[in-house]
Coordinates of C-alpha atoms in Angstrom, one line a residue:
M1 CA 3.9 43.2 -10.2
Y2 CA 5.4 39.8 -11.0
K3 CA 3.0 36.9 -10.4
D4 CA 5.3 34.3 -11.7
T5 CA 8.5 34.3 -9.6
A6 CA 10.4 32.3 -12.1
F7 CA 10.6 35.3 -14.5
L8 CA 11.6 37.5 -11.6
T9 CA 14.3 35.1 -10.5
N10 CA 15.7 35.0 -14.0
D11 CA 15.8 38.8 -14.2
L12 CA 17.6 39.1 -10.9
R13 CA 20.1 36.5 -12.0
E14 CA 20.8 38.5 -15.1
I15 CA 21.3 41.6 -13.0
A16 CA 23.7 39.8 -10.7
D17 CA 25.6 38.3 -13.7
R18 CA 25.9 41.7 -15.2
V19 CA 27.4 43.1 -12.0
Y20 CA 29.9 40.2 -11.7
H21 CA 30.8 40.5 -15.4
L22 CA 31.6 44.2 -15.0
I23 CA 34.0 43.6 -12.1
G24 CA 35.1 40.1 -13.0
N25 CA 38.0 41.0 -15.3
T26 CA 39.4 43.7 -13.1
F27 CA 42.0 43.9 -10.3
V28 CA 39.0 44.0 -7.9
A29 CA 38.1 40.4 -8.4
Q30 CA 41.7 39.3 -8.5
Y31 CA 43.0 40.8 -5.3
V32 CA 40.0 41.8 -3.0
D33 CA 37.4 39.6 -1.4
L34 CA 34.2 41.4 -2.2
P35 CA 31.2 41.2 0.0
P36 CA 28.1 39.5 -1.5
I37 CA 25.5 41.4 -3.5
A38 CA 22.6 42.7 -1.3
E39 CA 20.2 40.4 -3.3
N40 CA 17.1 40.9 -1.2
R41 CA 17.2 44.7 -1.2
L42 CA 18.0 44.6 -4.9
A43 CA 15.0 42.3 -5.5
L44 CA 12.7 44.8 -3.7
L45 CA 14.1 47.7 -5.8
Y46 CA 13.4 45.7 -8.9
F47 CA 9.8 44.8 -7.7
F48 CA 9.2 48.5 -7.0
L49 CA 10.5 49.8 -10.3
S50 CA 8.5 47.2 -12.3
E51 CA 5.3 48.0 -10.5
N52 CA 5.8 51.8 -11.0
G53 CA 6.1 51.7 -14.8
I54 CA 9.8 51.5 -15.3
D55 CA 10.5 49.3 -18.3
R56 CA 12.7 46.2 -18.0
A57 CA 15.8 47.7 -19.6
R58 CA 15.8 50.8 -17.4
A59 CA 15.0 48.7 -14.3
H60 CA 18.0 46.5 -15.1
T61 CA 20.3 49.6 -15.5
F62 CA 19.1 51.1 -12.2
C63 CA 19.6 47.9 -10.3
V64 CA 23.0 47.1 -11.8
T65 CA 24.3 50.6 -10.9
T66 CA 22.7 50.4 -7.4
A67 CA 24.3 47.0 -6.8
L68 CA 27.7 48.4 -7.8
I69 CA 27.5 51.3 -5.4
Q70 CA 26.3 49.0 -2.6
L71 CA 29.3 46.7 -3.3
G72 CA 31.6 49.7 -3.1
L73 CA 30.1 51.0 0.1
D74 CA 30.1 47.5 1.7
T75 CA 33.7 47.0 0.6
H76 CA 34.7 50.3 2.3
E77 CA 33.2 49.0 5.5
Q78 CA 35.6 46.0 5.3
V79 CA 38.6 48.4 5.6
K80 CA 40.0 47.9 9.1
L81 CA 41.4 50.7 11.2
T82 CA 44.6 48.7 11.8
Y83 CA 46.5 46.4 9.5
E84 CA 49.8 44.5 10.1
D85 CA 52.7 46.9 9.9
T86 CA 54.1 45.3 6.7
L87 CA 54.1 46.2 3.0
R88 CA 51.5 43.4 2.5
G89 CA 49.2 44.8 5.1
E90 CA 49.4 48.3 3.7
R91 CA 48.7 47.0 0.2
A92 CA 45.7 45.1 1.5
R93 CA 44.3 48.3 3.0
Q94 CA 45.0 50.3 -0.2
L95 CA 43.5 47.7 -2.5
T96 CA 40.3 47.4 -0.4
V97 CA 39.8 51.1 -0.5
L98 CA 40.5 51.3 -4.3
A99 CA 38.1 48.4 -4.9
G100 CA 35.4 50.2 -3.1
D101 CA 36.1 53.4 -5.0
Y102 CA 36.0 51.5 -8.3
C103 CA 32.7 49.8 -7.7
S104 CA 31.1 53.0 -6.3
G105 CA 32.4 55.2 -9.1
Y106 CA 31.5 53.0 -12.1
Y107 CA 27.8 53.7 -11.6
Y108 CA 28.2 57.3 -13.0
H109 CA 29.8 56.0 -16.2
L110 CA 27.0 53.5 -16.8
L111 CA 24.1 55.9 -16.1
A112 CA 25.7 58.8 -18.1
E113 CA 26.2 56.4 -21.0
A114 CA 22.5 55.5 -20.7
G115 CA 21.4 59.2 -20.5
E116 CA 19.9 58.6 -17.0
L117 CA 20.7 61.9 -15.4
E118 CA 17.8 61.7 -12.9
A119 CA 19.2 58.4 -11.6
I120 CA 22.6 59.9 -11.2
Q121 CA 21.1 62.6 -9.0
I122 CA 19.1 60.1 -7.0
L123 CA 22.1 57.9 -6.2
A124 CA 24.5 60.8 -5.6
R125 CA 22.1 62.3 -3.0
A126 CA 21.7 58.8 -1.4
V127 CA 25.5 58.3 -1.2
E128 CA 25.8 61.8 0.4
E129 CA 23.2 60.7 3.1
I130 CA 25.0 57.4 3.6
N131 CA 28.4 59.0 4.1
E132 CA 27.0 61.6 6.5
A133 CA 25.4 58.8 8.5
K134 CA 28.7 56.8 8.5
M135 CA 30.7 59.8 9.8
E136 CA 28.2 60.4 12.6
L137 CA 28.2 56.7 13.5
Y138 CA 32.0 56.7 13.6
I139 CA 32.2 59.9 15.7
R140 CA 29.6 58.6 18.2
E141 CA 31.4 55.3 18.5
Q142 CA 34.7 57.1 19.2
Q143 CA 33.1 59.3 21.8
N144 CA 31.3 56.3 23.4
N145 CA 28.0 58.2 22.8
L146 CA 26.0 55.7 20.7
C147 CA 22.8 54.4 22.2
W148 CA 20.8 51.6 20.5
E149 CA 18.2 53.9 19.1
S150 CA 20.8 56.2 17.4
Y151 CA 22.6 53.2 16.1
Q152 CA 19.4 51.8 14.5
A153 CA 18.5 55.1 12.9
L154 CA 22.0 55.6 11.4
R155 CA 22.2 52.0 10.3
K156 CA 18.8 52.3 8.6
T157 CA 20.1 55.2 6.5
I158 CA 23.3 53.5 5.6
D159 CA 21.6 50.3 4.5
T160 CA 18.5 51.7 2.7
A161 CA 19.2 55.2 1.3
L162 CA 20.1 53.9 -2.2
Y163 CA 16.8 52.1 -2.5
V164 CA 14.6 54.6 -0.7
G165 CA 15.9 57.3 -3.0
F166 CA 14.2 55.6 -6.0
V167 CA 11.1 55.1 -4.0
Q168 CA 10.9 58.8 -3.1
H169 CA 11.3 59.8 -6.7
Y170 CA 9.2 57.2 -8.6
A171 CA 6.4 56.1 -6.2
A172 CA 3.0 56.9 -7.7
S173 CA 1.4 58.0 -4.4
E174 CA 2.2 58.8 -0.8
G175 CA 0.7 55.5 0.2
A176 CA 3.0 53.6 -2.2
K177 CA 6.0 55.6 -1.0
S178 CA 5.3 54.8 2.6
F179 CA 4.7 51.1 1.9
W180 CA 7.9 50.5 -0.1
K181 CA 10.0 52.6 2.3
K182 CA 8.8 50.5 5.2
L183 CA 9.3 47.2 3.3
I184 CA 12.9 48.1 2.3
E185 CA 13.7 49.1 5.9
Q186 CA 12.2 45.9 7.2
T187 CA 14.2 43.9 4.7
S188 CA 17.4 45.6 5.8
A189 CA 16.6 44.9 9.5
V190 CA 16.0 41.2 8.8
E191 CA 19.2 40.9 6.9
Q192 CA 21.2 42.6 9.6
V193 CA 19.9 40.4 12.4
I194 CA 20.3 37.1 10.4
T195 CA 23.9 38.2 9.4
E196 CA 24.7 38.9 13.0
W197 CA 23.4 35.5 14.0
E198 CA 25.6 33.8 11.4
Q199 CA 28.6 35.8 12.4
L200 CA 28.1 34.8 16.0
Q201 CA 27.5 31.2 15.3
W202 CA 30.1 30.5 12.6
E203 CA 32.8 33.1 13.1
Q204 CA 32.5 33.6 16.8
R205 CA 32.7 37.3 16.1
I206 CA 30.6 39.9 17.8
P207 CA 29.4 42.4 15.2
Y208 CA 28.5 46.0 16.1
G209 CA 24.7 45.7 16.3
L210 CA 22.0 44.2 18.4
S211 CA 24.2 41.4 19.6
R212 CA 26.8 43.8 21.1
Y213 CA 24.1 45.8 22.9
L214 CA 22.6 42.5 24.3
L215 CA 26.0 41.4 25.6
Q216 CA 26.3 44.6 27.6
K217 CA 23.5 43.5 29.8
P218 CA 24.6 42.1 33.2
G219 CA 24.9 38.3 33.1
S220 CA 24.4 38.0 29.4
T221 CA 26.3 35.2 27.5
I222 CA 26.8 34.3 23.9
A223 CA 24.2 31.6 24.3
H224 CA 21.6 34.1 25.6
V225 CA 22.4 36.4 22.7
L226 CA 22.1 33.7 20.1
D227 CA 18.6 32.8 21.4
A228 CA 17.6 36.5 21.4
I229 CA 18.9 37.0 17.9
E230 CA 17.0 34.0 16.6
Q231 CA 13.8 35.3 18.2
K232 CA 14.4 38.7 16.8
A233 CA 14.9 37.3 13.3
V234 CA 11.6 35.3 13.4
E235 CA 9.8 38.4 14.8
L236 CA 11.1 40.6 12.0
I237 CA 10.2 38.1 9.3
G238 CA 6.7 38.0 10.8
V239 CA 6.4 41.8 10.6
F240 CA 7.6 41.7 7.0
E241 CA 4.9 39.1 6.1
K242 CA 2.2 41.1 7.9
L243 CA 3.2 44.3 6.1
V244 CA 2.9 42.5 2.8
G245 CA -0.4 40.9 3.7
N246 CA -2.1 44.0 4.9
L247 CA -1.2 46.3 2.0
Y248 CA -1.4 44.1 -1.1
P249 CA -4.2 41.8 -2.3
P250 CA -3.4 38.1 -2.5
E251 CA -3.0 38.0 -6.3
Q252 CA -0.2 40.6 -6.1
Q253 CA 1.7 39.1 -3.2
N254 CA 3.6 36.3 -4.9
A255 CA 6.9 38.1 -5.5
L256 CA 7.0 39.7 -2.0
T257 CA 6.0 36.5 -0.1
W258 CA 8.7 34.7 -2.2
L259 CA 11.2 37.1 -0.6
A260 CA 9.9 36.3 2.9
T261 CA 10.2 32.6 2.1
R262 CA 13.9 33.0 1.3
Y263 CA 14.5 34.5 4.7
I264 CA 12.5 31.7 6.4
H265 CA 14.6 29.0 4.6
R266 CA 17.8 30.8 5.6
V267 CA 16.8 30.8 9.2
D268 CA 15.6 27.2 9.1
R269 CA 18.9 26.0 7.5
L270 CA 20.9 27.8 10.2
K271 CA 18.7 26.3 13.0
R272 CA 19.1 22.8 11.5
V273 CA 22.8 23.0 11.3
V274 CA 23.1 24.4 14.8
E275 CA 20.9 21.5 16.1
E276 CA 23.2 19.0 14.4
L277 CA 26.4 20.3 16.0

């Protein structure tokens, strides 16, 4: 476990730089607006791999390839069901799909080149789980048969299966497996709620998540939803901190509490800007 977060920050920056270098000189970077790297989930994966005896080079390889797949999956989620009925609109759709395919597919080449056949199997199984969850989510939405509990369960699989796959394979004990799985799921939940909050506040867009369910309540308004989302974000960060505090001694908590601090700063910045409006 990292005790000095400066070294960890440098390693994570190297991983992100490697990902951007791999896609930076391709059509992907030129023509498609890629979503951001899921840095916090990636950080947790790197924490986990480092703690469970995976050497630095292998951990980098696993994280770079996982980040590429996540970028591909997130890019596919940006593909809209309808585009403007023009050549430009059709090309935008095609390029977004191809960009997602490119990012998702590159992982196999990198892992095969490194001889990491186990990692290929881990990630392939995770992608299969994610695609099954996405199909079920889409079908339930189209049938208007998606309750909040089902949405949460499917979203959890979609957002965490890549990382949980490594936990299931490399965790040293059942206790470690349970801890890291919960921590990754909690991180994903915090990210989702804060992202919804930002989309509501800045883009005036209602994402499909907690905010949409809250707006379905009689008499609910955007202002009510924003307050509820803020409270939920703070609550989830508290759960994350408690989980870390309960299961790890203080001298091993630096890296994980650093991650919680990043969330807190993000929430505080959003609250300050909102107050200044």
